[in-house]
Coordinates of C-alpha atoms in Angstrom, one line a residue:
E1 CA 239.2 -11.3 61.6
N2 CA 238.0 -15.0 62.6
H3 CA 234.2 -13.2 61.9
D4 CA 235.7 -11.7 58.1
D5 CA 237.7 -15.3 57.1
G6 CA 234.0 -16.9 57.7
K7 CA 232.5 -14.0 55.9
E8 CA 234.6 -14.0 53.1
A9 CA 234.2 -17.8 52.2
K10 CA 230.9 -17.3 52.8
E11 CA 230.2 -14.9 50.1
S12 CA 232.7 -17.1 47.9
E13 CA 230.8 -19.9 48.0
D14 CA 228.0 -18.0 47.7
D15 CA 228.9 -16.8 44.4
G16 CA 231.1 -19.9 43.3
G17 CA 229.2 -22.2 44.1
V18 CA 232.1 -24.1 46.0
L19 CA 233.4 -24.3 49.4
T20 CA 236.6 -22.3 49.5
F21 CA 239.8 -22.1 52.2
S22 CA 238.9 -18.7 54.2
R23 CA 243.2 -16.9 55.1
G24 CA 243.3 -18.9 58.2
Q25 CA 242.4 -21.5 56.8
E26 CA 245.0 -22.0 54.2
S27 CA 247.6 -20.8 56.2
E28 CA 247.1 -23.8 58.9
E29 CA 246.7 -25.8 55.5
V30 CA 250.8 -24.6 54.4
E31 CA 252.3 -25.6 57.7
K32 CA 250.2 -29.1 57.8
G33 CA 252.1 -29.4 54.1
K34 CA 255.4 -28.3 54.9
A35 CA 255.4 -30.3 58.2
V36 CA 254.4 -33.6 56.3
R37 CA 256.9 -32.9 53.8
N38 CA 260.0 -32.5 56.6
Q39 CA 258.5 -35.3 58.1
L40 CA 259.0 -37.4 55.1
A41 CA 262.8 -35.6 53.8
L42 CA 264.2 -37.3 57.7
W43 CA 262.3 -40.3 57.1
D44 CA 265.1 -40.2 53.5
Q45 CA 267.7 -39.2 55.9
L46 CA 267.1 -42.6 58.3
M47 CA 266.3 -44.3 55.8
E48 CA 269.5 -43.2 53.8
G49 CA 271.5 -44.3 57.4
R50 CA 270.1 -47.6 58.5
I51 CA 271.3 -48.5 55.0
K52 CA 274.6 -47.5 55.6
M53 CA 274.3 -49.1 59.0
Q54 CA 273.4 -53.0 57.3
K55 CA 277.0 -53.6 55.8
V56 CA 278.5 -53.0 59.5
L57 CA 275.9 -55.6 60.7
M58 CA 276.1 -58.2 58.0
T59 CA 279.6 -58.4 58.7
A60 CA 279.2 -58.1 62.3
N61 CA 277.3 -61.7 61.3
R62 CA 280.7 -63.0 60.4
L63 CA 282.3 -61.9 63.0
P64 CA 284.1 -64.7 65.2
Q65 CA 281.5 -66.2 67.6
P66 CA 282.6 -67.1 71.2
D67 CA 283.8 -70.6 71.1
T68 CA 285.9 -69.5 68.6
Y69 CA 287.3 -66.5 69.2
P70 CA 289.9 -67.9 71.7
R71 CA 291.5 -69.2 69.0
F72 CA 291.5 -66.3 66.6
R73 CA 292.8 -64.4 69.5
K74 CA 296.4 -66.5 70.5
E75 CA 296.8 -66.9 66.8
G76 CA 296.2 -63.3 65.6
G77 CA 298.4 -62.0 68.8
Q78 CA 298.4 -58.0 69.3
D79 CA 297.6 -57.1 65.5
F80 CA 294.6 -58.9 66.6
D81 CA 294.2 -57.2 69.9
N82 CA 294.9 -53.8 68.5
A83 CA 291.9 -54.4 65.8
V84 CA 289.5 -55.3 68.1
Q85 CA 289.9 -52.4 70.2
N86 CA 289.8 -50.5 67.5
C87 CA 286.8 -51.8 66.6
C88 CA 285.0 -51.2 70.0
K89 CA 286.4 -47.5 70.1
A90 CA 284.3 -46.8 66.5
L91 CA 281.6 -48.1 68.1
E92 CA 281.5 -46.2 70.7
A93 CA 281.8 -43.2 68.4
L94 CA 279.0 -44.4 66.8
L95 CA 276.8 -45.7 69.9
K96 CA 277.8 -41.6 70.8
V97 CA 276.9 -40.1 66.9
L98 CA 273.1 -41.9 67.4
V99 CA 272.3 -40.8 71.0
E100 CA 272.8 -37.0 70.8
L101 CA 270.9 -37.8 67.7
Q102 CA 267.6 -39.2 69.7
D103 CA 268.9 -36.1 72.2
E104 CA 267.9 -33.4 69.3
L105 CA 264.9 -35.1 67.8
L106 CA 263.3 -35.8 71.3
Y107 CA 264.1 -32.4 73.1
Q108 CA 262.2 -30.6 70.2
Y109 CA 259.2 -31.7 70.3
P110 CA 257.3 -30.3 73.6
G111 CA 255.6 -34.3 74.0
T112 CA 259.0 -35.9 74.5
R113 CA 261.4 -34.0 76.0
H114 CA 261.0 -35.0 79.6
L115 CA 262.8 -37.7 77.7
V116 CA 266.1 -35.8 77.8
D117 CA 266.2 -32.9 80.8
G118 CA 264.1 -35.6 83.4
K119 CA 261.0 -33.5 84.4
Q120 CA 257.9 -34.8 85.0
A121 CA 255.8 -35.5 81.4
K122 CA 252.8 -32.8 81.0
A123 CA 249.3 -35.2 80.8
E124 CA 247.8 -34.3 77.8
S125 CA 244.5 -34.9 77.3
E126 CA 243.8 -37.2 74.0
D127 CA 242.6 -33.8 72.3
E128 CA 245.0 -31.9 72.6
I129 CA 246.3 -30.5 69.6
L130 CA 249.4 -28.5 69.8
S131 CA 249.3 -25.3 67.7
S132 CA 252.0 -23.9 65.8
S133 CA 252.0 -20.9 68.0
D134 CA 251.6 -23.7 70.8
E135 CA 254.9 -25.1 70.2
E136 CA 258.8 -23.6 71.1
P137 CA 260.7 -22.3 68.5
V138 CA 263.4 -24.2 67.0
E139 CA 266.0 -22.1 67.7
K140 CA 265.5 -21.7 71.3
A141 CA 264.2 -25.5 71.5
Q142 CA 267.9 -26.4 70.6
E143 CA 269.6 -23.6 72.7
K144 CA 268.2 -24.8 75.6
R145 CA 269.3 -27.6 74.3
R146 CA 273.3 -26.6 74.5
S147 CA 272.4 -25.9 77.8
L148 CA 271.7 -29.0 79.1
P149 CA 275.0 -30.8 80.3
K150 CA 276.4 -33.5 78.3
R151 CA 276.2 -37.1 78.7
K152 CA 279.3 -39.2 79.2
L153 CA 278.3 -43.0 79.1
K154 CA 281.1 -45.8 78.9
F155 CA 281.3 -48.3 76.4
E156 CA 279.4 -50.8 78.7
E157 CA 277.0 -48.8 80.6
Y158 CA 274.9 -48.2 77.0
P159 CA 272.9 -51.0 76.8
E160 CA 271.1 -50.3 80.3
F161 CA 271.1 -46.7 78.8
I162 CA 269.2 -47.6 75.7
A163 CA 267.0 -50.5 77.3
K164 CA 266.3 -47.5 79.7
R165 CA 265.1 -45.2 77.0
Y166 CA 263.2 -48.0 75.3
R167 CA 260.8 -48.4 78.6
D168 CA 260.6 -44.8 79.3
F169 CA 259.7 -44.0 75.2
R170 CA 256.8 -46.4 75.8
T171 CA 254.4 -45.1 77.1
Y172 CA 254.3 -41.7 74.8
R173 CA 255.0 -44.1 72.0
N174 CA 251.4 -46.0 72.7
S175 CA 249.7 -42.9 73.1
T176 CA 250.5 -41.8 70.0
L177 CA 249.8 -44.4 67.6
Q178 CA 246.4 -45.5 69.6
K179 CA 245.3 -42.0 68.4
W180 CA 246.4 -41.6 65.3
H181 CA 244.9 -45.4 64.7
D182 CA 241.6 -43.9 65.7
K183 CA 242.0 -40.9 63.8
T184 CA 242.6 -43.1 61.0
K185 CA 239.5 -44.8 61.1
L186 CA 237.5 -42.3 62.3
A187 CA 238.4 -40.4 58.8
T188 CA 237.9 -43.3 56.5
G189 CA 233.9 -44.2 58.2
K190 CA 234.9 -47.8 59.8
M191 CA 234.1 -46.5 63.1
G192 CA 231.1 -49.4 64.6
K193 CA 230.4 -50.4 61.5
G194 CA 230.0 -53.9 60.8
F195 CA 232.9 -56.0 62.0
G196 CA 234.5 -53.2 62.3
A197 CA 232.9 -52.5 65.7
F198 CA 235.0 -56.0 66.4
E199 CA 238.1 -54.8 65.9
R200 CA 240.6 -55.1 68.3
S201 CA 242.7 -51.4 69.1
V202 CA 246.1 -51.3 67.5
L203 CA 247.9 -52.0 70.4
A204 CA 245.9 -55.7 71.4
Q205 CA 247.3 -56.6 67.9
I206 CA 250.5 -55.8 68.8
D207 CA 250.6 -57.5 71.5
H208 CA 249.2 -60.1 69.5
V209 CA 252.2 -60.8 67.4
L210 CA 254.6 -59.7 70.2
L211 CA 253.1 -63.5 72.4
D212 CA 255.1 -65.7 70.7
R213 CA 258.6 -64.5 71.3
E214 CA 260.3 -67.4 70.2
R215 CA 259.2 -67.7 67.3
L216 CA 260.2 -64.0 66.5
L217 CA 263.4 -64.1 67.8
R218 CA 263.8 -67.5 65.8
R219 CA 263.2 -65.3 62.0
T220 CA 266.6 -63.1 64.2
Q221 CA 268.4 -65.7 63.8
T222 CA 267.8 -67.9 60.4
R223 CA 270.8 -67.0 57.5
R224 CA 268.6 -65.4 55.4
S225 CA 271.8 -64.7 52.9
L226 CA 275.4 -66.6 51.7
Y227 CA 277.3 -65.7 53.6
T228 CA 280.6 -67.6 56.0
V229 CA 280.7 -66.4 59.8
L230 CA 284.8 -66.9 60.1
G231 CA 285.8 -70.0 62.3
K232 CA 282.7 -71.6 61.7
Q233 CA 282.1 -75.0 60.0
E234 CA 279.3 -75.4 57.1
Q235 CA 277.3 -78.0 56.9
Q236 CA 278.0 -80.2 54.4
P237 CA 275.6 -80.4 51.7
A238 CA 273.5 -84.0 51.4
P239 CA 275.0 -86.8 49.0
A240 CA 273.9 -87.1 46.0
P241 CA 271.0 -90.1 45.6
Q242 CA 271.7 -93.3 44.3
P243 CA 270.8 -94.0 40.6
G244 CA 267.7 -96.2 41.1
P245 CA 267.1 -100.2 40.2
D246 CA 265.6 -98.9 36.3
N247 CA 269.2 -97.0 35.6
S248 CA 266.8 -93.8 35.9
E249 CA 269.0 -90.8 37.0
V250 CA 267.5 -89.1 40.3
L251 CA 267.9 -85.2 40.6
P252 CA 270.0 -84.1 43.7
P253 CA 267.4 -81.8 45.7
S254 CA 268.5 -78.7 45.2
D255 CA 270.6 -76.7 48.5
S256 CA 269.6 -72.8 47.1
N257 CA 267.6 -72.3 50.0
R258 CA 269.6 -74.7 52.9
H259 CA 271.3 -71.2 54.2
L260 CA 267.0 -70.5 55.3
K261 CA 267.1 -73.3 57.2
D262 CA 270.1 -72.5 59.5
I263 CA 269.7 -70.8 62.7
D264 CA 272.8 -69.2 64.6
E265 CA 272.1 -67.8 68.0
E266 CA 274.5 -65.9 67.6
I267 CA 273.5 -63.6 64.4
F268 CA 271.4 -61.4 64.0
D269 CA 269.9 -61.3 60.4
D270 CA 267.1 -59.0 59.4
D271 CA 267.1 -59.4 55.4
D272 CA 263.4 -59.2 54.9
F273 CA 262.3 -56.3 57.3
Y274 CA 265.6 -54.2 55.5
H275 CA 264.2 -55.6 51.7
Q276 CA 260.7 -54.8 52.3
L277 CA 261.9 -51.1 53.6
L278 CA 264.4 -51.2 50.9
R279 CA 261.0 -51.7 48.3
E280 CA 258.6 -49.0 49.6
L281 CA 261.5 -46.4 49.6
I282 CA 262.0 -47.6 45.9
E283 CA 258.0 -47.3 45.4
R284 CA 257.5 -44.0 46.7
K285 CA 260.8 -42.5 44.8
T286 CA 258.8 -43.8 42.1
T287 CA 255.5 -42.3 41.8
S288 CA 257.0 -39.0 44.0
L289 CA 257.7 -36.7 41.0
D290 CA 256.8 -34.6 38.1
P291 CA 256.6 -36.3 35.2
N292 CA 257.5 -33.3 32.5
D293 CA 260.7 -32.9 34.8
Q294 CA 263.1 -34.1 33.1
V295 CA 266.1 -33.4 34.7
A296 CA 264.4 -34.3 38.6
M297 CA 263.8 -37.6 36.4
G298 CA 266.9 -39.2 35.4
R299 CA 269.0 -38.1 38.8
Q300 CA 265.6 -39.8 40.1
W301 CA 266.6 -42.5 38.1
L302 CA 270.1 -42.7 39.5
A303 CA 269.5 -42.7 42.8
I304 CA 266.5 -45.9 42.2
Q305 CA 269.1 -48.1 40.3
K306 CA 272.0 -47.2 42.9
L307 CA 268.8 -48.7 45.9
R308 CA 267.9 -51.7 43.6
S309 CA 271.5 -52.7 44.0
K310 CA 271.2 -52.7 46.8
I311 CA 268.5 -55.6 46.6
K312 CA 270.1 -58.7 46.6
K313 CA 268.6 -61.0 43.4
K314 CA 268.0 -64.6 44.7
V315 CA 271.0 -66.2 42.8
D316 CA 271.3 -70.1 42.7
R317 CA 275.6 -70.3 42.6
K318 CA 275.9 -74.0 42.1
A319 CA 273.8 -73.9 39.4
S320 CA 277.2 -72.4 37.2
K321 CA 279.3 -75.1 34.4
G322 CA 276.3 -77.4 34.4
R323 CA 276.2 -78.2 37.7
R324 CA 272.9 -78.1 37.8
I325 CA 271.0 -80.1 35.1
R326 CA 268.3 -77.5 34.2
F327 CA 264.2 -79.3 32.1
H328 CA 261.1 -78.0 31.3
V329 CA 258.3 -79.9 32.9
H330 CA 255.4 -80.5 29.8
S331 CA 252.3 -79.8 30.4
K332 CA 249.7 -83.2 30.9
L333 CA 247.6 -84.6 28.4
V334 CA 244.7 -83.6 27.5
S335 CA 242.1 -85.2 25.5
F336 CA 245.1 -87.4 23.7
M337 CA 247.0 -84.1 22.2
A338 CA 250.3 -83.2 22.2
P339 CA 251.4 -80.6 24.3
I340 CA 252.0 -77.1 23.4
D341 CA 255.8 -76.1 23.8
L342 CA 256.3 -73.5 24.8
C343 CA 259.1 -73.5 26.2
T344 CA 261.1 -70.4 24.8
M345 CA 264.4 -72.6 25.1
N346 CA 265.6 -73.6 22.0
D347 CA 266.9 -77.3 21.2
D348 CA 270.8 -75.9 21.5
A349 CA 270.2 -75.1 24.6
R350 CA 269.4 -77.9 26.4

């Protein structure tokens, strides 16, 4: 059959002058396209869950911290304890669902199945690629997954379990990153050309970034948006500067970015990474539709507008009601000529 497919491809090349896919190659390319489409759909669903959990993270950053928690518990009494208990139950249920989802995804792929069933991982060569005939059907894998005993973890056991799962997954993650990094370089023709020979591997680059662990921790402990932590005293703004000896007005320093200098070890703030994911999602959705399909374009526009509303804009909340002086800097004097006013603000608004 392979010989016949090759013969058909050769005949089509001789007749039309263009090499076409054989039947076997065509079906293989179709399966690859379906796999990529399924991966993108799964990524979109994971991103939707990530967007919903961002609200939970922002709310958790506002909760009372250890130094003020006893006072809240004393003042709140039994109602406060009941609310904390209900919150812990909800978090435990969320952790259980997320762990079950992770188990389901890891068990469907033979390369990561050992992370769930606890069996020894199979040694794979770097050139080995699992074909569709070698992979186990999804229905059969799900049936085996249901036959495994369900894991019952207590709330305090989740941190240790998640840390162990991360350590076990590291080997597969590193091998996959290195394999696809090499394939990408080979496909783009950058293997051993020019300065490409001096490039470090992707794993070495990641390790180099993770060397400065203190700086990375500080980035996650920096408040990147304006919110108030319950029970915590906010920093007082700097006093307004006094006018100079010639009674010239001195503008006060802007405190619109003052929260970026506020480092709190009790919070986890990744707004910069979260907004970057949102931007990439919006860019991909705006370029993946057929412009002739007006109905799909309308639905996509509504979804994109909802995503854009989640991206916070930098707004100076203290600039309203005339509390911030608005001014326009004139251009420098060139050849003793008066500057050309390019400002769109009229005189009444100044």
